[in-house]
Amino acid sequence: MKTYDWLVIGGGITGTALGYELSKQGFSVLLLEQAQNPDSATRYSYGGLPYWSGTSPLTNRLCREGIACHRNLSEDLEGDTEFRELGVLLTIDSEDDPGAIASSTRLFEIAESYTQFEISPQLLTVAEACEREPLLNPRAIAGALQLPHGHINPIQTNLAYLQAFQRLGGEVKIERVVSLNRQEDRATGVQTTHQTYHAANIAVCAGGLSRALLKEIGIEVRLYFTHAELIETPPVELQLNTLIMPAVVERFALEERASQPGFDELWNRPNCEIVPPILDPGGVQFKDGHLCLGQLSRTLSNPFAPVDAAASEEKLRRAIAHLLPPLAQLPGTWHHCLVAFSNNSLPLVGKLDKIEGIYLFSGFTSTLLFAPPLAKHFARWANGEDNDLIAQLSFNH
């Protein structure tokens, strides 16, 4: 049986970007994805590229490289990613002080500040925010922060990566990985529902399922996941001019709380809610007119835990009705996916300890923005090139 240089587990944008870049470096690569059209974080992403959001030399660099990459990605991949510059409005709740939020040292409920960003936000009054986005409920907000923002269609971008990967000779199999195979302290390949595949190296890009896969062979990583829920509509006539998110994103606060060291034991229990769920109201419209609305996030230790779809959809629609009333009763479908995150908002990228030949490429907070440039760095590093960025992130495990 053929032995590949690399097996890449996961067909979301982390997996397709990494597979493509490894193939560009001349490696033989097999990409394994469990479903033809998976309900993944890539599939149900807002598509936003927050290139303003770096707060350290490392994340500033990733923001700059990420947006530069996306501005040329359609040409590089020979496939339309639907990239555009789409401003973001970060809405300030009617009960909050706009000035305090704009200069806060508690951005996203963690110790960062809007004033630390390379690109400073513009504080808008309620009237200015509603002029920019007429669908907003003026009684729901005390103002908004405006920032430049990139936007892509995640499905089209993923498809462009996949097709470019295959043109370079990369292979794709739609099979679920059951386990990672090893001989003593070296990985040898993977077992899928269909057969065994052999490789010198394995890159785990399976998002929220990565933790469970690695745990089965005795590798513990500080990689976690939320159960993320939203409503997706068909194309509609109403027009949303901007990407809408709250200025204080509760999801990031949830991730910070759920990844505290004291909770690691709970993550290893079969059916446990780590911290209470949160809901971040917001929305974005894609070029074809369809919308993604709201995000309800849960930290449940079981990646296959059942979720009450009807109850969740009701909560989402209620929150949307308060912030964006015209959108609340649009026809739409509730969807659910897993979103991986780390304990410090930095991606988990690089070689793992204990077993040779296993690598992790997951846990991104800004996946769509950071994965393309990091895939380039990783592939060059895998080909023997010294890389200070991968070296920095390798200490993040």
mmCIF file of C-alpha atoms in Angstrom, residues 104-276:
data_model
loop_
_atom_site.group_PDB
_atom_site.id
_atom_site.type_symbol
_atom_site.label_atom_id
_atom_site.label_comp_id
_atom_site.label_asym_id
_atom_site.label_seq_id
_atom_site.Cartn_x
_atom_site.Cartn_y
_atom_site.Cartn_z
ATOM 1 C CA SER A 104 -12.097 49.451 27.904
ATOM 2 C CA THR A 105 -9.373 47.305 29.358
ATOM 3 C CA ARG A 106 -11.892 44.449 29.387
ATOM 4 C CA LEU A 107 -12.313 43.830 25.655
ATOM 5 C CA PHE A 108 -14.219 40.616 25.009
ATOM 6 C CA GLU A 109 -14.229 40.156 28.800
ATOM 7 C CA ILE A 110 -10.482 39.426 28.741
ATOM 8 C CA ALA A 111 -7.494 41.631 29.437
ATOM 9 C CA GLU A 112 -7.152 43.382 26.127
ATOM 10 C CA SER A 113 -8.136 46.841 24.992
ATOM 11 C CA TYR A 114 -9.533 48.315 21.792
ATOM 12 C CA THR A 115 -6.866 50.996 22.155
ATOM 13 C CA GLN A 116 -4.153 48.323 21.718
ATOM 14 C CA PHE A 117 -5.169 47.452 18.167
ATOM 15 C CA GLU A 118 -3.063 48.619 15.229
ATOM 16 C CA ILE A 119 -6.301 49.927 13.704
ATOM 17 C CA SER A 120 -8.339 52.030 16.112
ATOM 18 C CA PRO A 121 -12.134 51.803 16.021
ATOM 19 C CA GLN A 122 -14.406 54.738 15.278
ATOM 20 C CA LEU A 123 -17.056 55.294 17.941
ATOM 21 C CA LEU A 124 -20.484 55.900 16.382
ATOM 22 C CA THR A 125 -23.559 57.386 18.009
ATOM 23 C CA VAL A 126 -26.851 55.518 17.817
ATOM 24 C CA ALA A 127 -27.961 57.700 14.912
ATOM 25 C CA GLU A 128 -24.681 57.197 13.049
ATOM 26 C CA ALA A 129 -24.783 53.430 13.612
ATOM 27 C CA CYS A 130 -28.371 53.221 12.332
ATOM 28 C CA GLU A 131 -27.511 55.348 9.315
ATOM 29 C CA ARG A 132 -24.720 52.900 8.537
ATOM 30 C CA GLU A 133 -26.996 49.918 9.243
ATOM 31 C CA PRO A 134 -30.710 50.789 8.958
ATOM 32 C CA LEU A 135 -31.856 47.325 10.093
ATOM 33 C CA LEU A 136 -30.562 47.938 13.633
ATOM 34 C CA ASN A 137 -33.015 48.611 16.445
ATOM 35 C CA PRO A 138 -31.936 52.023 17.843
ATOM 36 C CA ARG A 139 -33.439 51.193 21.252
ATOM 37 C CA ALA A 140 -31.212 48.104 21.561
ATOM 38 C CA ILE A 141 -27.901 49.946 21.349
ATOM 39 C CA ALA A 142 -26.033 52.820 22.961
ATOM 40 C CA GLY A 143 -23.774 53.202 19.948
ATOM 41 C CA ALA A 144 -21.339 51.072 17.967
ATOM 42 C CA LEU A 145 -17.680 50.728 17.072
ATOM 43 C CA GLN A 146 -16.844 50.746 13.366
ATOM 44 C CA LEU A 147 -13.788 49.012 11.926
ATOM 45 C CA PRO A 148 -12.593 47.872 8.496
ATOM 46 C CA HIS A 149 -13.140 44.155 8.004
ATOM 47 C CA GLY A 150 -12.528 41.626 5.284
ATOM 48 C CA HIS A 151 -15.075 39.025 4.220
ATOM 49 C CA ILE A 152 -15.060 35.807 2.208
ATOM 50 C CA ASN A 153 -17.453 33.004 1.432
ATOM 51 C CA PRO A 154 -15.962 30.177 3.549
ATOM 52 C CA ILE A 155 -17.561 27.414 1.467
ATOM 53 C CA GLN A 156 -16.253 28.819 -1.809
ATOM 54 C CA THR A 157 -12.827 29.465 -0.289
ATOM 55 C CA ASN A 158 -12.628 25.914 1.019
ATOM 56 C CA LEU A 159 -13.660 24.563 -2.380
ATOM 57 C CA ALA A 160 -11.023 26.692 -4.110
ATOM 58 C CA TYR A 161 -8.346 25.319 -1.760
ATOM 59 C CA LEU A 162 -9.542 21.757 -2.315
ATOM 60 C CA GLN A 163 -9.530 22.040 -6.099
ATOM 61 C CA ALA A 164 -6.103 23.697 -6.135
ATOM 62 C CA PHE A 165 -4.825 20.940 -3.830
ATOM 63 C CA GLN A 166 -6.080 18.255 -6.202
ATOM 64 C CA ARG A 167 -4.572 19.993 -9.236
ATOM 65 C CA LEU A 168 -1.199 19.690 -7.476
ATOM 66 C CA GLY A 169 -1.702 15.930 -7.123
ATOM 67 C CA GLY A 170 -3.192 15.885 -3.640
ATOM 68 C CA GLU A 171 -5.629 13.059 -2.963
ATOM 69 C CA VAL A 172 -8.937 13.249 -1.075
ATOM 70 C CA LYS A 173 -10.859 10.403 0.571
ATOM 71 C CA ILE A 174 -14.289 10.818 2.181
ATOM 72 C CA GLU A 175 -13.803 8.457 5.121
ATOM 73 C CA ARG A 176 -14.086 8.915 8.872
ATOM 74 C CA VAL A 177 -10.857 8.455 10.815
ATOM 75 C CA VAL A 178 -11.471 5.946 13.587
ATOM 76 C CA SER A 179 -8.013 5.984 15.186
ATOM 77 C CA LEU A 180 -4.410 7.045 14.777
ATOM 78 C CA ASN A 181 -1.985 4.138 14.354
ATOM 79 C CA ARG A 182 1.406 3.916 16.030
ATOM 80 C CA GLN A 183 4.339 1.596 16.537
ATOM 81 C CA GLU A 184 5.907 2.331 19.912
ATOM 82 C CA ASP A 185 6.711 6.061 19.886
ATOM 83 C CA ARG A 186 6.090 6.745 16.178
ATOM 84 C CA ALA A 187 2.885 7.326 14.249
ATOM 85 C CA THR A 188 2.456 5.082 11.219
ATOM 86 C CA GLY A 189 -0.869 6.157 9.770
ATOM 87 C CA VAL A 190 -4.581 6.080 10.457
ATOM 88 C CA GLN A 191 -7.451 3.625 10.483
ATOM 89 C CA THR A 192 -10.635 4.819 8.802
ATOM 90 C CA THR A 193 -14.047 3.205 8.510
ATOM 91 C CA HIS A 194 -12.820 1.671 5.247
ATOM 92 C CA GLN A 195 -9.129 0.861 5.520
ATOM 93 C CA THR A 196 -5.670 1.705 6.865
ATOM 94 C CA TYR A 197 -3.573 4.500 5.381
ATOM 95 C CA HIS A 198 0.162 4.799 5.993
ATOM 96 C CA ALA A 199 2.181 8.005 6.246
ATOM 97 C CA ALA A 200 5.415 9.405 7.598
ATOM 98 C CA ASN A 201 3.549 12.328 9.167
ATOM 99 C CA ILE A 202 0.009 13.064 10.340
ATOM 100 C CA ALA A 203 -1.474 16.558 10.673
ATOM 101 C CA VAL A 204 -4.588 16.690 12.852
ATOM 102 C CA CYS A 205 -6.849 19.470 11.535
ATOM 103 C CA ALA A 206 -10.118 17.999 12.771
ATOM 104 C CA GLY A 207 -11.301 21.044 14.727
ATOM 105 C CA GLY A 208 -13.534 20.128 17.640
ATOM 106 C CA LEU A 209 -12.908 16.397 17.123
ATOM 107 C CA SER A 210 -9.116 16.764 17.366
ATOM 108 C CA ARG A 211 -9.049 16.503 21.170
ATOM 109 C CA ALA A 212 -10.818 13.123 21.204
ATOM 110 C CA LEU A 213 -8.655 11.694 18.401
ATOM 111 C CA LEU A 214 -5.437 12.606 20.204
ATOM 112 C CA LYS A 215 -6.664 11.455 23.586
ATOM 113 C CA GLU A 216 -7.226 7.934 22.227
ATOM 114 C CA ILE A 217 -3.486 7.519 21.744
ATOM 115 C CA GLY A 218 -2.531 9.153 25.039
ATOM 116 C CA ILE A 219 -1.859 12.728 23.899
ATOM 117 C CA GLU A 220 -3.433 15.412 26.082
ATOM 118 C CA VAL A 221 -3.570 18.938 24.649
ATOM 119 C CA ARG A 222 -5.213 22.110 25.892
ATOM 120 C CA LEU A 223 -7.567 22.128 22.950
ATOM 121 C CA TYR A 224 -11.294 22.519 23.581
ATOM 122 C CA PHE A 225 -14.479 23.165 21.605
ATOM 123 C CA THR A 226 -17.831 24.848 21.728
ATOM 124 C CA HIS A 227 -21.069 23.589 20.289
ATOM 125 C CA ALA A 228 -21.940 26.586 18.104
ATOM 126 C CA GLU A 229 -25.480 27.148 16.826
ATOM 127 C CA LEU A 230 -26.881 29.668 14.353
ATOM 128 C CA ILE A 231 -29.676 30.246 11.874
ATOM 129 C CA GLU A 232 -28.968 30.250 8.145
ATOM 130 C CA THR A 233 -31.514 31.774 5.775
ATOM 131 C CA PRO A 234 -31.975 31.321 2.038
ATOM 132 C CA PRO A 235 -31.192 34.351 -0.162
ATOM 133 C CA VAL A 236 -33.484 37.244 0.805
ATOM 134 C CA GLU A 237 -34.342 40.689 -0.566
ATOM 135 C CA LEU A 238 -33.529 42.552 2.655
ATOM 136 C CA GLN A 239 -30.025 43.960 2.661
ATOM 137 C CA LEU A 240 -27.637 43.982 5.610
ATOM 138 C CA ASN A 241 -24.884 46.507 4.854
ATOM 139 C CA THR A 242 -22.304 45.425 7.427
ATOM 140 C CA LEU A 243 -21.173 42.481 9.499
ATOM 141 C CA ILE A 244 -22.817 42.892 12.923
ATOM 142 C CA MET A 245 -21.259 41.607 16.139
ATOM 143 C CA PRO A 246 -21.444 42.733 19.766
ATOM 144 C CA ALA A 247 -18.585 44.888 21.049
ATOM 145 C CA VAL A 248 -18.296 42.570 24.057
ATOM 146 C CA VAL A 249 -18.208 39.082 22.564
ATOM 147 C CA GLU A 250 -19.401 36.664 25.204
ATOM 148 C CA ARG A 251 -18.014 33.683 23.295
ATOM 149 C CA PHE A 252 -14.461 34.772 24.058
ATOM 150 C CA ALA A 253 -15.331 35.123 27.729
ATOM 151 C CA LEU A 254 -16.847 31.640 27.603
ATOM 152 C CA GLU A 255 -13.672 30.236 26.050
ATOM 153 C CA GLU A 256 -11.499 31.912 28.684
ATOM 154 C CA ARG A 257 -13.561 30.499 31.544
ATOM 155 C CA ALA A 258 -13.942 27.006 30.081
ATOM 156 C CA SER A 259 -10.197 26.603 29.435
ATOM 157 C CA GLN A 260 -9.050 27.373 32.979
ATOM 158 C CA PRO A 261 -6.740 24.596 34.277
ATOM 159 C CA GLY A 262 -9.226 23.674 37.003
ATOM 160 C CA PHE A 263 -11.765 22.629 34.357
ATOM 161 C CA ASP A 264 -9.533 20.164 32.485
ATOM 162 C CA GLU A 265 -10.841 17.256 34.554
ATOM 163 C CA LEU A 266 -14.413 18.141 33.525
ATOM 164 C CA TRP A 267 -13.452 18.059 29.846
ATOM 165 C CA ASN A 268 -12.347 14.453 30.309
ATOM 166 C CA ARG A 269 -15.721 13.370 31.686
ATOM 167 C CA PRO A 270 -18.132 11.852 29.142
ATOM 168 C CA ASN A 271 -21.134 14.179 29.503
ATOM 169 C CA CYS A 272 -20.413 17.431 31.290
ATOM 170 C CA GLU A 273 -21.372 21.068 30.805
ATOM 171 C CA ILE A 274 -18.234 23.024 31.647
ATOM 172 C CA VAL A 275 -19.762 26.506 31.997
ATOM 173 C CA PRO A 276 -23.243 27.898 31.188
#
